[in-house]
Amino acid sequence: MAAELIIAFLSTIGNLLVCAAVGLNRKLRTVTNYFLVSLAVADICVGTIAIPCAILTDVGLPRHNLYLCLLMLSVLIMFTQSSIFSLLAVAVERYVAIFMPFRYHALMRPRNALFLILTTWLLAFLIGLVPLMGWHKTPPDSGYCFFVLVVDMTYMVYFNFFACVLTPLVIMFLIYAQIFVTVKRQMRRIAAEQGGRGEGQVRAAASTRREMKTATSLFLVLFLFTVCWMPLHVINCFLLLCPRCPVPLELLLTAIILSHANSAVNPFLYAYTMRAFRDTFKAIFLCCRMVGDREASNVTNGDGREGAADQNTHQT
């Protein structure tokens, strides 16, 4: 429980910082970062809503209320699905930027990005609410709200994992593979033409390097998401396909904590790999520190003035 609370705190604070950075720095207000803000909002919801719900259901609460139990168990599925769709939107946006550069500004307008974000959240909520619509197990006589006793594993494996998680992940990995192959080919071509290098070629080389760096940073976000979530989905497959295979409780809890931890790592990854985010984070911390120092100075000066006034009154 302590690990879950720490993850919830880091996830909430870190992703609020991501949203603040995009809101404060105009250079960060790009379509790519709008999708990353959508991902950050999903991670904030994991920290503030999903993890508290998971902690309650770990002890079997609420009891004898099937629909409230299913709603609490569906919350994490909703936000996970929203994260996947946000990552898919980022991959598609990068694909359009590299393979359809002349149509990029027409297709990836901020208004279109907002519409796409709203659509992904709506789809995520509909997918997460499927257990509430009837695809769930018969509740146990004890009335305890445990995930494996209430949520149907056929839903979690065949519908949620294979259709709604694994398929988008495969599509995203294929997109990034094509992006890396294409960008590397462009870099080799530019290097081969280096002898007659003009201003246009210099700009093309710089633009290609930026695209490669951005794609690498975003791929790391996707890779960490896959690493954090795949163990839990594999365990769900074992629970369904091999009911008699023992799954140690410690292994299951570790996989759950690892999946939740993914919501806390992205802000650190942005700070490490993206200079614009790193500089904005530093500016926010410095601003907060300056405000804190100014308030402390005002308090000290106020105490000094009050002390002097009291002394003058006493002397009078």
mmCIF file of N, CA and C in Angstrom, residues 93-151:
data_model
loop_
_atom_site.group_PDB
_atom_site.id
_atom_site.type_symbol
_atom_site.label_atom_id
_atom_site.label_comp_id
_atom_site.label_asym_id
_atom_site.label_seq_id
_atom_site.Cartn_x
_atom_site.Cartn_y
_atom_site.Cartn_z
ATOM 1 N N GLU A 93 0.504 10.946 -35.496
ATOM 2 C CA GLU A 93 0.919 12.330 -35.754
ATOM 3 C C GLU A 93 2.349 12.386 -36.269
ATOM 4 N N ARG A 94 3.244 11.589 -35.676
ATOM 5 C CA ARG A 94 4.631 11.550 -36.147
ATOM 6 C C ARG A 94 4.717 10.953 -37.554
ATOM 7 N N TYR A 95 3.869 9.965 -37.839
ATOM 8 C CA TYR A 95 3.840 9.354 -39.176
ATOM 9 C C TYR A 95 3.439 10.394 -40.221
ATOM 10 N N VAL A 96 2.402 11.161 -39.916
ATOM 11 C CA VAL A 96 1.951 12.207 -40.849
ATOM 12 C C VAL A 96 3.035 13.263 -41.022
ATOM 13 N N ALA A 97 3.714 13.651 -39.923
ATOM 14 C CA ALA A 97 4.743 14.689 -39.996
ATOM 15 C C ALA A 97 5.900 14.277 -40.901
ATOM 16 N N ILE A 98 6.240 12.984 -40.924
ATOM 17 C CA ILE A 98 7.404 12.530 -41.680
ATOM 18 C C ILE A 98 7.040 12.079 -43.089
ATOM 19 N N PHE A 99 5.919 11.396 -43.245
ATOM 20 C CA PHE A 99 5.574 10.832 -44.551
ATOM 21 C C PHE A 99 4.610 11.700 -45.354
ATOM 22 N N MET A 100 3.941 12.637 -44.711
ATOM 23 C CA MET A 100 3.039 13.558 -45.420
ATOM 24 C C MET A 100 3.268 14.992 -44.945
ATOM 25 N N PRO A 101 4.503 15.492 -45.074
ATOM 26 C CA PRO A 101 4.825 16.808 -44.501
ATOM 27 C C PRO A 101 4.032 17.958 -45.111
ATOM 28 N N PHE A 102 3.660 17.843 -46.405
ATOM 29 C CA PHE A 102 2.946 18.937 -47.061
ATOM 30 C C PHE A 102 1.474 18.990 -46.667
ATOM 31 N N ARG A 103 0.958 17.901 -46.119
ATOM 32 C CA ARG A 103 -0.439 17.868 -45.670
ATOM 33 C C ARG A 103 -0.558 17.948 -44.152
ATOM 34 N N TYR A 104 0.615 18.025 -43.490
ATOM 35 C CA TYR A 104 0.616 17.971 -42.024
ATOM 36 C C TYR A 104 -0.224 19.096 -41.415
ATOM 37 N N HIS A 105 0.022 20.337 -41.836
ATOM 38 C CA HIS A 105 -0.659 21.482 -41.211
ATOM 39 C C HIS A 105 -2.160 21.467 -41.492
ATOM 40 N N ALA A 106 -2.564 20.852 -42.587
ATOM 41 C CA ALA A 106 -3.993 20.753 -42.872
ATOM 42 C C ALA A 106 -4.653 19.655 -42.039
ATOM 43 N N LEU A 107 -3.929 18.551 -41.832
ATOM 44 C CA LEU A 107 -4.508 17.420 -41.100
ATOM 45 C C LEU A 107 -4.382 17.575 -39.596
ATOM 46 N N MET A 108 -3.254 18.107 -39.131
ATOM 47 C CA MET A 108 -2.974 18.151 -37.696
ATOM 48 C C MET A 108 -3.148 19.557 -37.130
ATOM 49 N N ARG A 109 -4.283 20.134 -37.386
ATOM 50 C CA ARG A 109 -4.603 21.407 -36.754
ATOM 51 C C ARG A 109 -4.965 21.184 -35.288
ATOM 52 N N PRO A 110 -4.772 22.188 -34.433
ATOM 53 C CA PRO A 110 -5.134 22.021 -33.014
ATOM 54 C C PRO A 110 -6.586 21.614 -32.811
ATOM 55 N N ARG A 111 -7.485 22.146 -33.649
ATOM 56 C CA ARG A 111 -8.900 21.777 -33.518
ATOM 57 C C ARG A 111 -9.104 20.299 -33.823
ATOM 58 N N ASN A 112 -8.438 19.801 -34.867
ATOM 59 C CA ASN A 112 -8.528 18.375 -35.192
ATOM 60 C C ASN A 112 -7.931 17.515 -34.084
ATOM 61 N N ALA A 113 -6.826 18.001 -33.493
ATOM 62 C CA ALA A 113 -6.205 17.260 -32.393
ATOM 63 C C ALA A 113 -7.149 17.179 -31.196
ATOM 64 N N LEU A 114 -7.824 18.275 -30.882
ATOM 65 C CA LEU A 114 -8.773 18.268 -29.761
ATOM 66 C C LEU A 114 -9.921 17.302 -30.022
ATOM 67 N N PHE A 115 -10.425 17.294 -31.248
ATOM 68 C CA PHE A 115 -11.504 16.364 -31.603
ATOM 69 C C PHE A 115 -11.035 14.917 -31.451
ATOM 70 N N LEU A 116 -9.799 14.645 -31.893
ATOM 71 C CA LEU A 116 -9.258 13.293 -31.789
ATOM 72 C C LEU A 116 -9.066 12.883 -30.332
ATOM 73 N N ILE A 117 -8.609 13.818 -29.499
ATOM 74 C CA ILE A 117 -8.428 13.521 -28.079
ATOM 75 C C ILE A 117 -9.768 13.193 -27.419
ATOM 76 N N LEU A 118 -10.801 13.993 -27.702
ATOM 77 C CA LEU A 118 -12.126 13.735 -27.139
ATOM 78 C C LEU A 118 -12.666 12.387 -27.608
ATOM 79 N N THR A 119 -12.409 12.039 -28.870
ATOM 80 C CA THR A 119 -12.864 10.753 -29.407
ATOM 81 C C THR A 119 -12.168 9.592 -28.711
ATOM 82 N N THR A 120 -10.848 9.716 -28.492
ATOM 83 C CA THR A 120 -10.121 8.630 -27.823
ATOM 84 C C THR A 120 -10.598 8.434 -26.392
ATOM 85 N N TRP A 121 -10.892 9.528 -25.696
ATOM 86 C CA TRP A 121 -11.394 9.399 -24.320
ATOM 87 C C TRP A 121 -12.779 8.752 -24.299
ATOM 88 N N LEU A 122 -13.630 9.101 -25.256
ATOM 89 C CA LEU A 122 -14.958 8.497 -25.320
ATOM 90 C C LEU A 122 -14.851 6.998 -25.580
ATOM 91 N N LEU A 123 -14.008 6.605 -26.531
ATOM 92 C CA LEU A 123 -13.823 5.185 -26.820
ATOM 93 C C LEU A 123 -13.250 4.444 -25.613
ATOM 94 N N ALA A 124 -12.295 5.079 -24.917
ATOM 95 C CA ALA A 124 -11.688 4.455 -23.741
ATOM 96 C C ALA A 124 -12.726 4.196 -22.652
ATOM 97 N N PHE A 125 -13.613 5.166 -22.430
ATOM 98 C CA PHE A 125 -14.642 4.988 -21.408
ATOM 99 C C PHE A 125 -15.634 3.897 -21.811
ATOM 100 N N LEU A 126 -15.986 3.829 -23.081
ATOM 101 C CA LEU A 126 -16.917 2.788 -23.537
ATOM 102 C C LEU A 126 -16.295 1.402 -23.375
ATOM 103 N N ILE A 127 -15.010 1.272 -23.715
ATOM 104 C CA ILE A 127 -14.324 -0.020 -23.571
ATOM 105 C C ILE A 127 -14.224 -0.406 -22.095
ATOM 106 N N GLY A 128 -13.911 0.562 -21.240
ATOM 107 C CA GLY A 128 -13.794 0.271 -19.816
ATOM 108 C C GLY A 128 -15.103 -0.089 -19.159
ATOM 109 N N LEU A 129 -16.199 0.419 -19.705
ATOM 110 C CA LEU A 129 -17.514 0.176 -19.096
ATOM 111 C C LEU A 129 -18.164 -1.120 -19.566
ATOM 112 N N VAL A 130 -17.499 -1.862 -20.451
ATOM 113 C CA VAL A 130 -18.087 -3.112 -20.956
ATOM 114 C C VAL A 130 -18.456 -4.072 -19.820
ATOM 115 N N PRO A 131 -17.619 -4.267 -18.782
ATOM 116 C CA PRO A 131 -18.050 -5.160 -17.682
ATOM 117 C C PRO A 131 -19.348 -4.714 -17.022
ATOM 118 N N LEU A 132 -19.549 -3.403 -16.905
ATOM 119 C CA LEU A 132 -20.788 -2.904 -16.307
ATOM 120 C C LEU A 132 -22.007 -3.209 -17.176
ATOM 121 N N MET A 133 -21.774 -3.419 -18.465
ATOM 122 C CA MET A 133 -22.872 -3.698 -19.387
ATOM 123 C C MET A 133 -23.283 -5.169 -19.364
ATOM 124 N N GLY A 134 -22.607 -5.989 -18.541
ATOM 125 C CA GLY A 134 -23.016 -7.381 -18.381
ATOM 126 C C GLY A 134 -21.931 -8.414 -18.554
ATOM 127 N N TRP A 135 -20.770 -8.011 -19.120
ATOM 128 C CA TRP A 135 -19.691 -8.975 -19.340
ATOM 129 C C TRP A 135 -18.852 -9.082 -18.070
ATOM 130 N N HIS A 136 -19.364 -9.817 -17.078
ATOM 131 C CA HIS A 136 -18.661 -10.000 -15.808
ATOM 132 C C HIS A 136 -19.066 -11.338 -15.204
ATOM 133 N N LYS A 137 -18.363 -11.730 -14.166
ATOM 134 C CA LYS A 137 -18.655 -12.988 -13.494
ATOM 135 C C LYS A 137 -19.812 -12.827 -12.515
ATOM 136 N N THR A 138 -20.397 -13.954 -12.132
ATOM 137 C CA THR A 138 -21.386 -13.935 -11.064
ATOM 138 C C THR A 138 -20.685 -13.593 -9.755
ATOM 139 N N PRO A 139 -21.155 -12.588 -9.034
ATOM 140 C CA PRO A 139 -20.450 -12.165 -7.814
ATOM 141 C C PRO A 139 -20.401 -13.290 -6.789
ATOM 142 N N PRO A 140 -19.306 -13.399 -6.044
ATOM 143 C CA PRO A 140 -19.182 -14.454 -5.022
ATOM 144 C C PRO A 140 -20.178 -14.232 -3.892
ATOM 145 N N ASP A 141 -20.519 -15.313 -3.187
ATOM 146 C CA ASP A 141 -21.462 -15.228 -2.070
ATOM 147 C C ASP A 141 -20.938 -14.331 -0.953
ATOM 148 N N SER A 142 -19.622 -14.268 -0.815
ATOM 149 C CA SER A 142 -19.047 -13.437 0.246
ATOM 150 C C SER A 142 -19.263 -11.948 0.004
ATOM 151 N N GLY A 143 -19.480 -11.578 -1.274
ATOM 152 C CA GLY A 143 -19.700 -10.171 -1.592
ATOM 153 C C GLY A 143 -18.447 -9.343 -1.693
ATOM 154 N N TYR A 144 -17.266 -9.987 -1.556
ATOM 155 C CA TYR A 144 -16.013 -9.234 -1.635
ATOM 156 C C TYR A 144 -15.742 -8.788 -3.072
ATOM 157 N N CYS A 145 -15.178 -7.602 -3.205
ATOM 158 C CA CYS A 145 -14.898 -7.014 -4.520
ATOM 159 C C CYS A 145 -13.442 -7.253 -4.898
ATOM 160 N N PHE A 146 -13.141 -8.472 -5.351
ATOM 161 C CA PHE A 146 -11.803 -8.793 -5.829
ATOM 162 C C PHE A 146 -11.811 -8.885 -7.352
ATOM 163 N N PHE A 147 -10.758 -8.358 -7.988
ATOM 164 C CA PHE A 147 -10.721 -8.253 -9.447
ATOM 165 C C PHE A 147 -10.944 -9.614 -10.112
ATOM 166 N N VAL A 148 -10.177 -10.631 -9.715
ATOM 167 C CA VAL A 148 -10.231 -11.923 -10.403
ATOM 168 C C VAL A 148 -11.546 -12.663 -10.139
ATOM 169 N N LEU A 149 -12.276 -12.269 -9.088
ATOM 170 C CA LEU A 149 -13.545 -12.918 -8.774
ATOM 171 C C LEU A 149 -14.740 -12.240 -9.425
ATOM 172 N N VAL A 150 -14.545 -11.033 -9.940
ATOM 173 C CA VAL A 150 -15.668 -10.254 -10.484
ATOM 174 C C VAL A 150 -15.516 -10.010 -11.984
ATOM 175 N N VAL A 151 -14.333 -9.630 -12.424
ATOM 176 C CA VAL A 151 -14.113 -9.322 -13.837
ATOM 177 C C VAL A 151 -13.865 -10.615 -14.605
#
